[in-house]
Coordinates of C-alpha atoms and ligand atoms in Angstrom, one line a residue:
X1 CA 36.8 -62.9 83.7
X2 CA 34.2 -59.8 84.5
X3 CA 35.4 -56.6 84.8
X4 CA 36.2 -55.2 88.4
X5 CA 33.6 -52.7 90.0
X6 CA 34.4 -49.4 91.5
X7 CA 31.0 -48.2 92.5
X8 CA 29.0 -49.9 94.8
X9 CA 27.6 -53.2 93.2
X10 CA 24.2 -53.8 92.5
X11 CA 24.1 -57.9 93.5
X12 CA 21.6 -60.2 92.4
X13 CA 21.5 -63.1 94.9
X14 CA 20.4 -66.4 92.8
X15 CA 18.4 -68.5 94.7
X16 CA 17.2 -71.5 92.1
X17 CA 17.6 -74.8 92.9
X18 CA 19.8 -76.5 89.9
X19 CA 22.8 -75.1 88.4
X20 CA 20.9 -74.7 85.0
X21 CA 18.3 -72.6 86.7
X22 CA 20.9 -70.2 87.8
X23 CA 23.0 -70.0 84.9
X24 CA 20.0 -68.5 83.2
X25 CA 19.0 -66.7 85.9
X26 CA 22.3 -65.1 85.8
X27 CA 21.6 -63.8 82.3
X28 CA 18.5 -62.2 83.3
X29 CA 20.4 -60.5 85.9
X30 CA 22.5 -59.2 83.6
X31 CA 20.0 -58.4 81.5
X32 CA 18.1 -56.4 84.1
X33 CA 21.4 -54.1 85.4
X34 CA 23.0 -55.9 88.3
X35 CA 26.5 -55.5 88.5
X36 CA 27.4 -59.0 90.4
X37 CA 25.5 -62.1 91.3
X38 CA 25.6 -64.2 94.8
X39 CA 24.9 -67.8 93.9
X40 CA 23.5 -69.3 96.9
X41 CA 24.3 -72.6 96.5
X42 CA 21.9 -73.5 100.0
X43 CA 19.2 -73.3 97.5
X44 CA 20.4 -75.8 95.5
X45 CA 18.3 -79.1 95.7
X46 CA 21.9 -80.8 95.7
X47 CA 25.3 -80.1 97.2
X48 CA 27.0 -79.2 94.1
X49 CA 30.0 -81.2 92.7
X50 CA 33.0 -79.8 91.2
X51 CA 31.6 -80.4 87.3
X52 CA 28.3 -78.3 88.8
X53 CA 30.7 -75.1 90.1
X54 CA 32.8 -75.3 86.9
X55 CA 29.6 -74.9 84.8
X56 CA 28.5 -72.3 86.9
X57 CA 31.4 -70.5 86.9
X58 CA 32.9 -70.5 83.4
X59 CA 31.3 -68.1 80.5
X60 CA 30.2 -66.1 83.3
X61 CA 28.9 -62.8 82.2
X62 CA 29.1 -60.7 85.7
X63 CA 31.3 -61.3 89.0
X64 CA 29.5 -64.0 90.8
X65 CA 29.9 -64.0 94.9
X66 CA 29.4 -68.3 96.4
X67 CA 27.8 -68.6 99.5
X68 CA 26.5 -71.7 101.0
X69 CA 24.6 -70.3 104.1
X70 CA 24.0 -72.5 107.3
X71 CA 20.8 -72.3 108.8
X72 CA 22.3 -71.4 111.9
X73 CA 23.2 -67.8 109.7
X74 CA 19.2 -67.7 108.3
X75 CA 20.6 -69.9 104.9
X76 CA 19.2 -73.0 103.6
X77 CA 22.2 -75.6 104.6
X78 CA 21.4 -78.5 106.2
X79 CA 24.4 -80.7 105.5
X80 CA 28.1 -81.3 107.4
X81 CA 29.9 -78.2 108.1
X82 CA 33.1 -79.7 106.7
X83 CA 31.4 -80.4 103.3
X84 CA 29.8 -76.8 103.2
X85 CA 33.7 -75.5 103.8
X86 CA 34.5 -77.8 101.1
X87 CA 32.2 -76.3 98.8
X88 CA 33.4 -73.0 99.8
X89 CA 37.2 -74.1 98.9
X90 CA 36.4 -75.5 95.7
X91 CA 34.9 -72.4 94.4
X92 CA 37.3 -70.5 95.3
X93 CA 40.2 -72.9 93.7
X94 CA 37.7 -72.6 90.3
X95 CA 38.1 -68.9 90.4
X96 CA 34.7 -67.4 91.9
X97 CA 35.1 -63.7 92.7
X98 CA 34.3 -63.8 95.9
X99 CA 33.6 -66.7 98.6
X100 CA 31.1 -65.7 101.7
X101 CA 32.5 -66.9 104.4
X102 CA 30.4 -66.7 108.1
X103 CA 32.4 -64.8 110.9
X104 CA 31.5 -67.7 112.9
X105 CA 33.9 -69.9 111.6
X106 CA 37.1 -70.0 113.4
X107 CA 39.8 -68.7 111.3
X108 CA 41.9 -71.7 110.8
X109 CA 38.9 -73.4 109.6
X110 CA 38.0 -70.7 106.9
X111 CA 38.6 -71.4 103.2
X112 CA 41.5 -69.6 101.8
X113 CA 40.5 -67.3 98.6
X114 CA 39.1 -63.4 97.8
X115 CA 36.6 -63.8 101.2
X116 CA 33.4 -61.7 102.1
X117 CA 33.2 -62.2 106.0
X118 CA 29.6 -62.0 107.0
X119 CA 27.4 -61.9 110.0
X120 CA 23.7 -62.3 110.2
X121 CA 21.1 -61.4 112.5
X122 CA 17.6 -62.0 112.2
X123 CA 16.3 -61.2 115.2
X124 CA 17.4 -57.4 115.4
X125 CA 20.6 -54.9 115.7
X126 CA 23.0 -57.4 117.6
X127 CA 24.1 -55.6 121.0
X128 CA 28.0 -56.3 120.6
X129 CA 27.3 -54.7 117.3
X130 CA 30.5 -52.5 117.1
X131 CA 32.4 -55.4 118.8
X132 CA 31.7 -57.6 115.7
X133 CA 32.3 -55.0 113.3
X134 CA 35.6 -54.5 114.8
X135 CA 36.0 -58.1 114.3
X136 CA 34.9 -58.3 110.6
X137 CA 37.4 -55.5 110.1
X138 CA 40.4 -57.2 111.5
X139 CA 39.9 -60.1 109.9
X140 CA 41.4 -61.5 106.6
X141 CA 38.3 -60.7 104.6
X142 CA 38.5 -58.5 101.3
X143 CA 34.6 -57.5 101.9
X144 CA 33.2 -57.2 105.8
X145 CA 29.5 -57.9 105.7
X146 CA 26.9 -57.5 108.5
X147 CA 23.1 -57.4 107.9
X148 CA 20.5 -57.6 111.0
X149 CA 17.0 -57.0 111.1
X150 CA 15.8 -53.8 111.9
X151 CA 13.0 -52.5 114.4
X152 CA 13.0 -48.6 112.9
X153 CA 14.8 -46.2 110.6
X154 CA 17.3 -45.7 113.3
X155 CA 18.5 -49.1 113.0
X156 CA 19.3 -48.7 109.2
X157 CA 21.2 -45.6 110.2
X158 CA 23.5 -47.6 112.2
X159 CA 24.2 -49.8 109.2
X160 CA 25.1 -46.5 107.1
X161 CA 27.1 -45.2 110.2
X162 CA 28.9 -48.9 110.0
X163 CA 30.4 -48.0 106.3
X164 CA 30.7 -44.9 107.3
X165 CA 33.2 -45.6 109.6
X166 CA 34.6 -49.1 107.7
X167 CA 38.2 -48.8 106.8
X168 CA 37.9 -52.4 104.4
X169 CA 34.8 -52.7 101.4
X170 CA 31.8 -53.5 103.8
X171 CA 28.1 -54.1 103.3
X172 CA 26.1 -53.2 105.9
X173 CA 22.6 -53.3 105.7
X174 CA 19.1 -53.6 108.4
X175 CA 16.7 -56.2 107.0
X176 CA 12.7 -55.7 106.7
X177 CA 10.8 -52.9 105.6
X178 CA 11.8 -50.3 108.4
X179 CA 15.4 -50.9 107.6
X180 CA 15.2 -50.0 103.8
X181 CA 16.9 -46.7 103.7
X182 CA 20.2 -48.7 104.3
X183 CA 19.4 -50.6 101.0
X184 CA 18.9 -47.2 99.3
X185 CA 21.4 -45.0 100.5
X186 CA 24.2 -48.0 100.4
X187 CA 25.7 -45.8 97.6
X188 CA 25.8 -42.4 99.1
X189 CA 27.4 -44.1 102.1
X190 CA 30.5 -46.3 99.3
X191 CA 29.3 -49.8 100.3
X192 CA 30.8 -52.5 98.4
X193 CA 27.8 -53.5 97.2
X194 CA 24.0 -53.9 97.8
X195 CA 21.3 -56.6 97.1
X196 CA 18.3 -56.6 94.9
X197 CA 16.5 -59.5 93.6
X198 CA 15.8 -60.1 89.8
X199 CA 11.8 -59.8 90.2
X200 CA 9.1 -59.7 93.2
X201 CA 9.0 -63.4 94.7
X202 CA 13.0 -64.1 94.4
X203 CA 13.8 -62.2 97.6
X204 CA 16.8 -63.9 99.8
X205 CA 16.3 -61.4 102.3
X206 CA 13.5 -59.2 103.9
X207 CA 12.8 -55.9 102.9
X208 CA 15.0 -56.6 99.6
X209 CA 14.0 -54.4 96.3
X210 CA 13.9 -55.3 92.9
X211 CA 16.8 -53.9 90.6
X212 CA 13.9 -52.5 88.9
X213 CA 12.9 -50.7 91.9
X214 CA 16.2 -49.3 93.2
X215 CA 17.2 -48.1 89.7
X216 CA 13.9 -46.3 88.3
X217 CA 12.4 -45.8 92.0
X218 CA 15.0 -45.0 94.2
X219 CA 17.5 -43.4 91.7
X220 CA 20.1 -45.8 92.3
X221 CA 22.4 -44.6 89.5
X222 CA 22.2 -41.1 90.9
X223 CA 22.7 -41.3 94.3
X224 CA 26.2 -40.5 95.5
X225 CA 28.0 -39.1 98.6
X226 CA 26.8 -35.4 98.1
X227 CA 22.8 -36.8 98.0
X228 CA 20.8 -35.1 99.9
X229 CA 18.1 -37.2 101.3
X230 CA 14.3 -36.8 102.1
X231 CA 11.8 -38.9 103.3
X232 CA 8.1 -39.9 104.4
X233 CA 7.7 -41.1 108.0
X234 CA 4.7 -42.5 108.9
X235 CA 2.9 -45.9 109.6
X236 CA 2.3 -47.3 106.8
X237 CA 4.3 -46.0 104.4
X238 CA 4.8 -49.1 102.0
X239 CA 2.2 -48.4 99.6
X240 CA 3.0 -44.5 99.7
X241 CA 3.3 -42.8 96.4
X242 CA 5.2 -39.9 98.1
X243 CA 8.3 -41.9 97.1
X244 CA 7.2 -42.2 93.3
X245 CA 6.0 -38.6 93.2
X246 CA 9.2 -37.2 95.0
X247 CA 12.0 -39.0 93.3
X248 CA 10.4 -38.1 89.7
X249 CA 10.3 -34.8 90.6
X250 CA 13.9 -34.4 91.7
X251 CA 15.2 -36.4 88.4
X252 CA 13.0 -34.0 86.1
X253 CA 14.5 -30.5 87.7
X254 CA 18.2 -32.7 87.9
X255 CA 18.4 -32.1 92.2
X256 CA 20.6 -34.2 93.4
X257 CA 18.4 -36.2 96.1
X258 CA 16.6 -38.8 96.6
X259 CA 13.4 -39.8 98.5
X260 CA 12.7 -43.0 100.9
X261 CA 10.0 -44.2 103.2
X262 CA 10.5 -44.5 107.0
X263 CA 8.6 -46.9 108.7
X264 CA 7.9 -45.6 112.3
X265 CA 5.8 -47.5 114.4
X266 CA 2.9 -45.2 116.3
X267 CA 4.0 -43.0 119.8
X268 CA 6.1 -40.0 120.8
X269 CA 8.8 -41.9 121.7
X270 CA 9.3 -44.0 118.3
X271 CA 9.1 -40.7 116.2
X272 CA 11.7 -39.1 118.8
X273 CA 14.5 -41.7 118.6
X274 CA 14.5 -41.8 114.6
X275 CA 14.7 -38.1 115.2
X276 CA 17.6 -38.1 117.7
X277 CA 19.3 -41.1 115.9
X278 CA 19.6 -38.6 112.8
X279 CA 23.2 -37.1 112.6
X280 CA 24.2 -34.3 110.6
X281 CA 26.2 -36.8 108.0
X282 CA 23.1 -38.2 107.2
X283 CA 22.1 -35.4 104.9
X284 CA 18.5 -35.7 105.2
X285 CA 17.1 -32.8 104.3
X286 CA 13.1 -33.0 104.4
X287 CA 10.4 -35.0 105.8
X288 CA 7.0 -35.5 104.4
X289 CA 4.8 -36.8 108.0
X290 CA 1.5 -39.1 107.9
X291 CA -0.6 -41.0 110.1
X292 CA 0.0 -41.6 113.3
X293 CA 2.7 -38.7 113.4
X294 CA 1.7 -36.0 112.5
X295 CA 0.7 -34.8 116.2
X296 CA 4.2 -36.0 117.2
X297 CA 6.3 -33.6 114.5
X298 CA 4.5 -30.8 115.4
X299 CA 5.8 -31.3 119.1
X300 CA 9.6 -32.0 117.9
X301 CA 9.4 -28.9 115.8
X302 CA 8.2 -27.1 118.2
X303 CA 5.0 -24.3 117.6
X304 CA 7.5 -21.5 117.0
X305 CA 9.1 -22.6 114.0
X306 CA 5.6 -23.2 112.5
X307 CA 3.3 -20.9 110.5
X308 CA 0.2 -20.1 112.7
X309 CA -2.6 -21.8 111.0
X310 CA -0.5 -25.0 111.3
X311 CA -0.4 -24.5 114.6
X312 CA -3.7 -23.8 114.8
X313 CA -4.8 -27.3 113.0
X314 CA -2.2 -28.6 115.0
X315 CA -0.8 -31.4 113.0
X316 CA 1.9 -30.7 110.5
X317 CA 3.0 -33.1 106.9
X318 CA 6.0 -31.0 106.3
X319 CA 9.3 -30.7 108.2
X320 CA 12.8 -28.7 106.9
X321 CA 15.8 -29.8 107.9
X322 CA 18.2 -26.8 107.9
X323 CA 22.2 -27.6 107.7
X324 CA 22.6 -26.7 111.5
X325 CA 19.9 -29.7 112.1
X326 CA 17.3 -27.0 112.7
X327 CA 13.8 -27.7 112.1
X328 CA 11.0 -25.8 110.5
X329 CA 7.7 -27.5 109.6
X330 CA 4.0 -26.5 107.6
X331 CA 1.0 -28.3 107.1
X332 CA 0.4 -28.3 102.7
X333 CA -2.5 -29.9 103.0
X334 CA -4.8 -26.9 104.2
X335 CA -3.1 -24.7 101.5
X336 CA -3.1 -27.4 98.7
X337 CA -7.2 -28.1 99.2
X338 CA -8.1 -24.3 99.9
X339 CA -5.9 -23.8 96.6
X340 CA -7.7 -26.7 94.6
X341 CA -11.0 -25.3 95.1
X342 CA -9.8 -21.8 94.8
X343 CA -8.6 -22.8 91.0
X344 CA -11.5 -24.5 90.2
X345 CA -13.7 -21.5 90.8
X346 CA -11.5 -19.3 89.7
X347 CA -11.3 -17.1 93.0
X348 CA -8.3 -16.1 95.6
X349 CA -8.3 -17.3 98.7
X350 CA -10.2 -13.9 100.4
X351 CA -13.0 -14.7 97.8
X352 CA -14.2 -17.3 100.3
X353 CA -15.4 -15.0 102.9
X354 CA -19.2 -15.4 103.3
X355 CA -19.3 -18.3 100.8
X356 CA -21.2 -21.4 102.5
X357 CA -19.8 -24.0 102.6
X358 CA -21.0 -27.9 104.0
X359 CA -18.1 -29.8 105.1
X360 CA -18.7 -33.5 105.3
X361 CA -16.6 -35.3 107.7
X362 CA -14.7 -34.3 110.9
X363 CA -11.7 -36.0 110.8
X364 CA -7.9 -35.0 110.5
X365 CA -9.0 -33.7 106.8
X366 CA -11.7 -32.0 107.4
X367 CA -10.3 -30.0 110.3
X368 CA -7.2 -28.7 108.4
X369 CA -10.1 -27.4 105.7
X370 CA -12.5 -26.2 108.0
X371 CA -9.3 -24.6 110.3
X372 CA -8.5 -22.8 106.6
X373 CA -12.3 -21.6 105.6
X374 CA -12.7 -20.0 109.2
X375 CA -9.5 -18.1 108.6
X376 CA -10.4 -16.9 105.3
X377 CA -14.5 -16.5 106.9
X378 CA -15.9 -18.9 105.0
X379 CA -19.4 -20.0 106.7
X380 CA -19.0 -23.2 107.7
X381 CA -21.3 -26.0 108.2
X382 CA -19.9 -29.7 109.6
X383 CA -21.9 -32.9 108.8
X384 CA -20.3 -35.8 110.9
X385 CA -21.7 -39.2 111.9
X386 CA -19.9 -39.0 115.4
X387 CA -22.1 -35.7 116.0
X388 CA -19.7 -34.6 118.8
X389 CA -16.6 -34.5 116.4
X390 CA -18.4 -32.2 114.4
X391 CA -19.5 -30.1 117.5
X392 CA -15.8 -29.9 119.0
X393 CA -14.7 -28.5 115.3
X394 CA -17.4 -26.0 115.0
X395 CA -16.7 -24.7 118.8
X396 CA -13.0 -24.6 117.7
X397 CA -12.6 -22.7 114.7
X398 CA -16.4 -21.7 114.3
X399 CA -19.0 -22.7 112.0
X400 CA -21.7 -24.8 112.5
X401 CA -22.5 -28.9 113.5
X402 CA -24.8 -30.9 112.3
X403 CA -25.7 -34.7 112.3
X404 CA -24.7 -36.5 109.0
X405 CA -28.1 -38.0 108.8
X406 CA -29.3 -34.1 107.8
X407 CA -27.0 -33.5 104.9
X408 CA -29.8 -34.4 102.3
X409 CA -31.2 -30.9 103.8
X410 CA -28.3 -28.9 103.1
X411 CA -28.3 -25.4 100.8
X412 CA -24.3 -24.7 100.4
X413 CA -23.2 -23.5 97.2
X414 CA -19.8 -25.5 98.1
X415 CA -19.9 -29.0 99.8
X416 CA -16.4 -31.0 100.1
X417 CA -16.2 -34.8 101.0
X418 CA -13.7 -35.1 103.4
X419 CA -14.8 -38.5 104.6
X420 CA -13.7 -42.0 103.0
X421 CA -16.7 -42.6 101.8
X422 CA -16.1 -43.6 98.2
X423 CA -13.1 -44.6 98.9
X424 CA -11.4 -47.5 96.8
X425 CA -12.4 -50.0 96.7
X426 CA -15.8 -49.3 97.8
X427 CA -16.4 -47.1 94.9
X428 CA -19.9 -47.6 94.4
X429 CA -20.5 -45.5 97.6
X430 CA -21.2 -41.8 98.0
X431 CA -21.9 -39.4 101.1
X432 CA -24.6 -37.8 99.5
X433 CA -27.8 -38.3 97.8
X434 CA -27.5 -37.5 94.3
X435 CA -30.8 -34.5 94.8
X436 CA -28.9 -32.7 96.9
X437 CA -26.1 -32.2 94.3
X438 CA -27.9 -30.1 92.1
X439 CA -28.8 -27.2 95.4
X440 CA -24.8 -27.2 94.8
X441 CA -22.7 -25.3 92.9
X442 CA -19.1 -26.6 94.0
X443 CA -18.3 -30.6 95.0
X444 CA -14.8 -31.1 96.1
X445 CA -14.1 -34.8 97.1
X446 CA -11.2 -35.2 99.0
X447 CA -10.5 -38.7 98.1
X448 CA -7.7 -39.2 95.5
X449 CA -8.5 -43.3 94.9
X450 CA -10.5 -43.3 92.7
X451 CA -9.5 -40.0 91.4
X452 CA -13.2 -39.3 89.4
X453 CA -15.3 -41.4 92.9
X454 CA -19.2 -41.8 92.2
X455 CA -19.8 -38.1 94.3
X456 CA -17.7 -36.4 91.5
X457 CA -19.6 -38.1 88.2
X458 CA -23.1 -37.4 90.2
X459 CA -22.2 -34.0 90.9
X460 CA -20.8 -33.2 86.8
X461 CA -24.4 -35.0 85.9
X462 CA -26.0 -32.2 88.3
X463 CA -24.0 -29.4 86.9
X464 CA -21.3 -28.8 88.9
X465 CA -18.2 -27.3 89.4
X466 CA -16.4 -30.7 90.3
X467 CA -12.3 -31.1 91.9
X468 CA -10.8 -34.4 92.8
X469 CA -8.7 -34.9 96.0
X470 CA -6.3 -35.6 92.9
X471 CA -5.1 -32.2 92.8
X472 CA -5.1 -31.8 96.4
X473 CA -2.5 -34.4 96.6
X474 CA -0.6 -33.2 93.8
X475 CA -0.9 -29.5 95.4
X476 CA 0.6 -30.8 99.2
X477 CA 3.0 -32.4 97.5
X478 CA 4.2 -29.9 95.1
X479 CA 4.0 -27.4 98.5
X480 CA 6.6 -29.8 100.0
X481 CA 8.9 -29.7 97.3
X482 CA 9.0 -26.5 96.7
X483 CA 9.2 -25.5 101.0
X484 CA 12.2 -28.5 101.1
X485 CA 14.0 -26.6 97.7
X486 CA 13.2 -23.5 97.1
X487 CA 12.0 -24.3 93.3
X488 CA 8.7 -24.6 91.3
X489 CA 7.5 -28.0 91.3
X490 CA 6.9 -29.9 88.3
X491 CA 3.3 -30.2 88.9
X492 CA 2.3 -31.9 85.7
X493 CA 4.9 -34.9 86.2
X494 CA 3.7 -35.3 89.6
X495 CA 0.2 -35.5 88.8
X496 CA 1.2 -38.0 85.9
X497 CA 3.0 -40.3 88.7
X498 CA 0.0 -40.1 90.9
X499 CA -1.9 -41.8 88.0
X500 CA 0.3 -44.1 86.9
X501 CA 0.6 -45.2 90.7
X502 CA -3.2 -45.6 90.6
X503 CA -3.1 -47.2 86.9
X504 CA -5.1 -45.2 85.7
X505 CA -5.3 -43.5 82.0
X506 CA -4.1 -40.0 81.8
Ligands
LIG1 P1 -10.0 -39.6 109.6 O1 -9.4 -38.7 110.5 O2 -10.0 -41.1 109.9 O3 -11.6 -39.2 109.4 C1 -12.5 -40.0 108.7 C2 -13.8 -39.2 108.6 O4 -14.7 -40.0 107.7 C3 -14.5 -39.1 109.9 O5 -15.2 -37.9 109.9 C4 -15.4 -40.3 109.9 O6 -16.6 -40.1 110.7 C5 -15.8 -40.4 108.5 N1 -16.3 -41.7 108.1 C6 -15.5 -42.8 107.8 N2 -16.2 -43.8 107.4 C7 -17.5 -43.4 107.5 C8 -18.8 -44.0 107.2 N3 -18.8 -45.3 106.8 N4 -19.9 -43.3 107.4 C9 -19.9 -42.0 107.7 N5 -18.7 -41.4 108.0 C10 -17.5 -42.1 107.9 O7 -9.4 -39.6 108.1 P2 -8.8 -38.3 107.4 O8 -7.3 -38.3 107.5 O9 -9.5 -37.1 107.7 O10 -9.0 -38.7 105.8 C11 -10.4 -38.6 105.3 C12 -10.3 -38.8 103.8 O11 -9.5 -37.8 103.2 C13 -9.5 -40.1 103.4 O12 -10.4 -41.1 103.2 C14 -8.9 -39.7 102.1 O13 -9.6 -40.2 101.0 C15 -8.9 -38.2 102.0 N6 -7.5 -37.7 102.0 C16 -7.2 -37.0 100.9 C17 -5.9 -36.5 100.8 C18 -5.5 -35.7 99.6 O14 -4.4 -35.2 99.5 N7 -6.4 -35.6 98.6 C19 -5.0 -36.6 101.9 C20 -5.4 -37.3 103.0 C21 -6.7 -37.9 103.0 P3 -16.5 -40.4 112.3 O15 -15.9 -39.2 113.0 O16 -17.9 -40.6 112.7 O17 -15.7 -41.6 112.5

């Protein structure tokens, strides 16, 4: 018999269709790091027999939870509901650790045995939600579980607030990709366990991670009731590196935190009730803000708790979470591309004043560089294929507009791409013609996909000073860390995560 766990369980659910399949599966598990296995016997291609539980039960290396779903809970079970409780009673007679048992049973009918009482919605957060928590927690079960699907972040901090409040072991967790912080945080919060499948493609559940991905990517092992949490809101944020570059950082320099995406669907009112929904027990400490949002945190923080050039661009990346839930917020990314292309030529900021400088693009890029060379007199000179976007920038901060079509007439000693031309995977496109390059003396290309993109190997060939939007990103991101913490950033680490994110060679 397995050992018994005392930290919240990492739980594989097996989801193979013959016993063999899942016995092996169940080493693999093993193998991998989980802490307990769920055999979902739904997924079985037969309704197992007493000879199939025994062999999946005996010799076996981790705890192993039985389930037999219904389809009426989102499982696989087509068959008699007597038989399924059958199944249910046998495994527990043969010793399984655990039986899941649906809430929806009535209690005379439920199998006797160690029981995890569950409760499943797929459609969202169930209404009567604290009604059937209060239910799962009167009941005979050992382990109360409830897992819905969620609509936003706020959802899964209703799951964490449910075993926050549990007095039995619960799991409580919001399904899809907005609802992944309660996968994450189920530690922090002393769930009785969470779920992670063994490899991408054996999911039982949306929005489930990999054991791989909880433990190296989300710190797993580390997080623990005094975690402080941080977090990127924005829409998209699956494919966000922040996460990557954030929880290496905090591993290296040993700060106890940890760093998850928040999926917030674009509007005001979406970005206001994750932010209302946020309670003081929730630790989260630090938000990194993208697309669509960041218009929306600079009206939460509110302009005076910003720095004025912020204000100024009037979009911030960066918000502070102070103990007393008070909010401060900055924007890195003027200060990280200002500082990239102050590096590379070796000048402080002041040295820009009078330098000329073409800017190419006139979007929310552009404007927090062009907002950051006005201020430090830079003169400026806007290239933008919507002509009036470049106007309404130039009017703003001050500086010049011109059409995009007249950049191959351009004389700046420093140009800097800040449109996605280039952009992977269209790599073999540039926003310049390669003669113009070598009237240059600077090329800054904001674009971090391809970290070396066709403007920057044209623009070495011509002699130039060259900077990827590489260390721009690594720059905001450092900036966040070290406005969130206090400390120096391990800059080196996170530009080394940025690559390996990208596969590419150091
Ligand atoms: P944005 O607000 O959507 O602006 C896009 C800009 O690119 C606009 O000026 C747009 O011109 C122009 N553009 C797009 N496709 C074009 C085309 N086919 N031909 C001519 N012009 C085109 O985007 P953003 O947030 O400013 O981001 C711009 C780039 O910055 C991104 O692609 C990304 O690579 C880079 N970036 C880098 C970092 C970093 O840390 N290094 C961070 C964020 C973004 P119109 O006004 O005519 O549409």
């Amino acid at each position: 018999m397995p050992e018994t766990i005392s930290k919240t369980a990492l739980i594989v659910p097996l989801i193979q269709s013959t016993v063999g399949e899942m016995r092996s599966a169940m080493c693999k598990a093993d193998e991998a790091g989980a802490d307990m296995v769920e055999c979902r016997l739904d997924y079985l291609s037969q309704p197992p027999d007493e000879a199939a539980l025994q062999a999946l039960l005996s010799e076996r290396s981790l705890p192993v939870i039985i389930t037999c779903r219904p389809k009426r809970q989102g499982g696989q079970f087509a068959g008699d509901e007597s038989d399924r409780l059958e199944i249910l009673a046998m495994a527990a007679r043969l010793g399984a650790d655990y039986i899941d048992v649906e809430l929806d049973v009535p209690p005379a009918r439920r199998p006797k045995g160690r029981t995890i009482i569950s409760h499943h919605d797929f459609t969202g957060r169930p209404a009567d939600l604290e009604k059937i928590v209060a239910e799962l927690n009167a009941s005979e079960a050992a382990v109360c579980k409830i897992a819905f699907a969620a609509d936003g972040p706020e959802d899964a901090l209703a799951a964490l607030e449910i075993l926050r409040k549990s007095s039995k072991p619960t799991i409580a967790l919001a399904m899809g990709e907005a609802g992944l912080v309660s996968r994450i945080l189920a530690g922090k919060f002393g769930a009785f366990g969470m779920f992670a499948s063994s490899h991408e493609g054996s999911e039982s559940a949306p929005g489930q991670l990999t054991v791989e991905q909880m433990k190296r990517l989300y710190r797993w092992d580390s997080v623990g009731p005094a975690t402080g949490v941080y977090g990127v809101i924005g829409c998209p944020v699956a494919h966000s590196v922040s996460p990557a570059i954030h929880n290496a950082a905090f591993a290296e320099t040993d700060i106890d935190a940890v760093y998850v995406p928040l999926l917030i669907q674009p509007g005001e009112g979406n970005f206001n009730r994750f932010m209302d929904a946020v309670a003081p027990w929730a630790d989260l400490r630090g938000l990194s803000v993208t697309i669509p949002h960041k218009e929306n945190a600079i009206a939460r923080v509110g302009a005076e708790k910003i720095d004025e050039l912020s204000r100024r661009i009037g979009a911030i990346n960066t918000i502070a979470i102070a103990p007393d839930g008070s909010l401060s917020g900055t924007n890195t990314d003027y200060a990280a591309a200002i500082d990239a292309l102050c590096a590379a030529m070796e000048i402080k900021r002041e040295g820009l004043s009078g330098r000329k400088v073409a800017v190419v693009g006139a979007g929310g890029v552009a404007r927090a560089i062009v907002a950051a060379l006005a201020h430090y007199h830079a003169d400026v000179t806007i290239y933008n294929r919507t002509f009036s976007r470049a106007e309404k920038l130039a009017d703003e901060f001050g500086g010049k507009a011109r059409p995009l079509d007249e950049v191959a007439t351009l004389s700046s000693e420093i140009v800097i791409n800040c449109t996605s031309i280039g952009m992977h995977p269209d790599v073999d496109d540039t926003p310049l013609p390669a003669d113009v390059l070598s009237r240059a003396k600077v090329v800054f290309d904001t674009i971090y996909n391809p970290p070396r993109t066709r403007l920057l190997r044209e623009s070495s060939n011509a002699g130039c000073v060259c900077i990827s939007g590489l260390d721009m990103f690594v720059n905001q991101a450092a900036a966040q860390f070290e406005f969130w913490t206090g400390e120096s950033a391990p800059r080196e680490l996170m530009h080394q995560v940025v690559l390996e994110h990208l596969n590419m060679p150091r």
